[in-house]
Short mmCIF file of C-alpha atoms in Angstrom, two decimals:
data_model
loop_
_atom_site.label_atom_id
_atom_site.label_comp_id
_atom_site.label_asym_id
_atom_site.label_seq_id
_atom_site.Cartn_x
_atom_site.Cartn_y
_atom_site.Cartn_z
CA UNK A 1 -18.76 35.35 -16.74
CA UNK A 2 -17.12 35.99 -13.45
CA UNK A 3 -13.34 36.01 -12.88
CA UNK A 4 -11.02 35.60 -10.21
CA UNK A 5 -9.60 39.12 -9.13
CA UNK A 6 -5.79 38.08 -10.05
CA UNK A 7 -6.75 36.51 -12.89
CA UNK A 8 -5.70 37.84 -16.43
CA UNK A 9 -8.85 38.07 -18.17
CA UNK A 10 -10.33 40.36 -15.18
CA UNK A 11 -7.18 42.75 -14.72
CA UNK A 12 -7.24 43.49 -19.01
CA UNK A 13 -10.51 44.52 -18.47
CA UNK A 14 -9.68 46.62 -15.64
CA UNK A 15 -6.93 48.09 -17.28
CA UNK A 16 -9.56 49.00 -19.91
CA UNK A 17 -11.55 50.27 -18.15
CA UNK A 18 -8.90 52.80 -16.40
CA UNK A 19 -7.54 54.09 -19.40
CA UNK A 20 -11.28 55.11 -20.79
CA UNK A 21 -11.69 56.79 -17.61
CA UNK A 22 -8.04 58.27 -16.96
CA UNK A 23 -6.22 56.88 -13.61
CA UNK A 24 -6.46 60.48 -12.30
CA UNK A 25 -10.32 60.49 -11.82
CA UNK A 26 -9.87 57.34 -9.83
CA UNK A 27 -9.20 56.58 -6.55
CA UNK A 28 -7.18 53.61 -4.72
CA UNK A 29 -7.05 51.73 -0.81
CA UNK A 30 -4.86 49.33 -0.43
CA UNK A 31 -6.77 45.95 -0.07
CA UNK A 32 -4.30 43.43 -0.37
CA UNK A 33 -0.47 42.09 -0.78
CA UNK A 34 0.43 38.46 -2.82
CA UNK A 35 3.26 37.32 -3.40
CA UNK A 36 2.57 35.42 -6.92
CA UNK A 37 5.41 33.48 -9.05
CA UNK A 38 8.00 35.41 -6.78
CA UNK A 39 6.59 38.96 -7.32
CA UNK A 40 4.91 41.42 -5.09
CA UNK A 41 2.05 43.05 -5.68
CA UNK A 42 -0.80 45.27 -3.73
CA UNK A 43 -4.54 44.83 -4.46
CA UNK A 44 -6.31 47.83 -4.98
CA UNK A 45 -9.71 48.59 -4.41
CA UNK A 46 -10.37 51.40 -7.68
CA UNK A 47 -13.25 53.07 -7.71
CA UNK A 48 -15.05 56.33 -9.41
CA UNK A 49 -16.64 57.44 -12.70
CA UNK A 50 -19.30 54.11 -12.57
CA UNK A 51 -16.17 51.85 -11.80
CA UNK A 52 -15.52 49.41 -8.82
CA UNK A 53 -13.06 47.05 -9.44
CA UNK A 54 -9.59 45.36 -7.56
CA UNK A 55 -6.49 46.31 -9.90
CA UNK A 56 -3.44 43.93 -8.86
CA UNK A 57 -0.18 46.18 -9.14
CA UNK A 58 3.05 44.87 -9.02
CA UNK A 59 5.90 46.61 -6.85
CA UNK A 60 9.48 46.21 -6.80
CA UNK A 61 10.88 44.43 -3.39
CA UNK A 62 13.89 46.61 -3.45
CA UNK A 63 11.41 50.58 -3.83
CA UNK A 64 12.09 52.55 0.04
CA UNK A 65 8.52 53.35 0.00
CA UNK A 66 7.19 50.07 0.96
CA UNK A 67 9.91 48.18 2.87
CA UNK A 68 7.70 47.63 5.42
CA UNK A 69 4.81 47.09 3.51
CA UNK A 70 6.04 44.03 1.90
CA UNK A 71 7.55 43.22 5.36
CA UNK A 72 4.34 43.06 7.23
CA UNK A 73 2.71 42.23 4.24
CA UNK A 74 0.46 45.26 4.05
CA UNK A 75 -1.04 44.41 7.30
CA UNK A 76 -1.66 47.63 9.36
CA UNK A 77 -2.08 49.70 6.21
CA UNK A 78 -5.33 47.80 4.57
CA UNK A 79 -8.08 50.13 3.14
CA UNK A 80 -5.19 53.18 3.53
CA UNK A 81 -5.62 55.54 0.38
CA UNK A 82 -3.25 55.79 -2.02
CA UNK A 83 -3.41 59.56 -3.25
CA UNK A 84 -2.15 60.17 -6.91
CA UNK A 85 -1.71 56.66 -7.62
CA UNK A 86 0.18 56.14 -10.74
CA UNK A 87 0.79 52.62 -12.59
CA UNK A 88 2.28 51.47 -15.58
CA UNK A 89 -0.12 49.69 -18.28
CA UNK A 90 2.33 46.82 -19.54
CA UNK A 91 1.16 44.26 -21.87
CA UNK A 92 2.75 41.20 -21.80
CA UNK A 93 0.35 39.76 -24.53
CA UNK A 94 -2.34 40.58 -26.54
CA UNK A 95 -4.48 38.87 -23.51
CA UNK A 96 -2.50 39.63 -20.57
CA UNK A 97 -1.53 42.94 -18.98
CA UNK A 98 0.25 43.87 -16.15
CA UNK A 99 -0.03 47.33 -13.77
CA UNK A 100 3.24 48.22 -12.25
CA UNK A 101 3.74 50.29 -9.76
CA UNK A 102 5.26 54.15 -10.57
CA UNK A 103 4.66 56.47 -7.63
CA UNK A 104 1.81 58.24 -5.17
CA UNK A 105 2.06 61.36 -3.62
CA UNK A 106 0.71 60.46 -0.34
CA UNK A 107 -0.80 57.92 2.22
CA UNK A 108 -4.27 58.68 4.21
CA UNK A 109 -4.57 55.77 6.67
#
């Protein structure tokens, strides 16, 4: 069965799928911004150890770090890579999960 990328069902299973493999062997480009029920988030391409996969994080308006991000909507920074990307695993239920944003060490664009 195929899912939407923002949907729930597909981002659990993502977020399964990173914690078997350990967010540190993984890497991240920005793909994406949405704004969805009045939140930001960046889409992620995630890839390494067999996985390929679009993880929808959720960042706070208000973080310094991407100001202008959510300003220009990510445009100008697409396919950048996120270096030492590090999320939050947050479940809301036991079929829903959300990845929120915590910090990277650096931008290669």
């Amino acid at each position: 069965m195929n899912y939407e990328v923002t949907s729930n069902e597909y981002q659990t299973e993502v977020a399964k799928l990173i914690e078997s493999i350990g967010i540190e062997n993984l890497r991240f480009w920005l793909a994406d911004y949405i704004e969805k029920a009045d939140k930001h988030y960046f889409i992620f391409y995630t890839q390494g150890h067999d996985l390929c996969a679009q993880m929808m994080v959720q960042v706070d308006a208000e973080n310094p770090n991407f100001g202008e991000l959510i300003k220009t909507k990510g445009k100008g920074r697409f396919n950048a890579e996120f270096v030492g990307l590090l999320v939050d695993i947050v479940p809301k239920n036991p079929n829903q999960i959300e990845f929120i944003y915590k910090s990277h060490k650096r931008i290669i664009d």
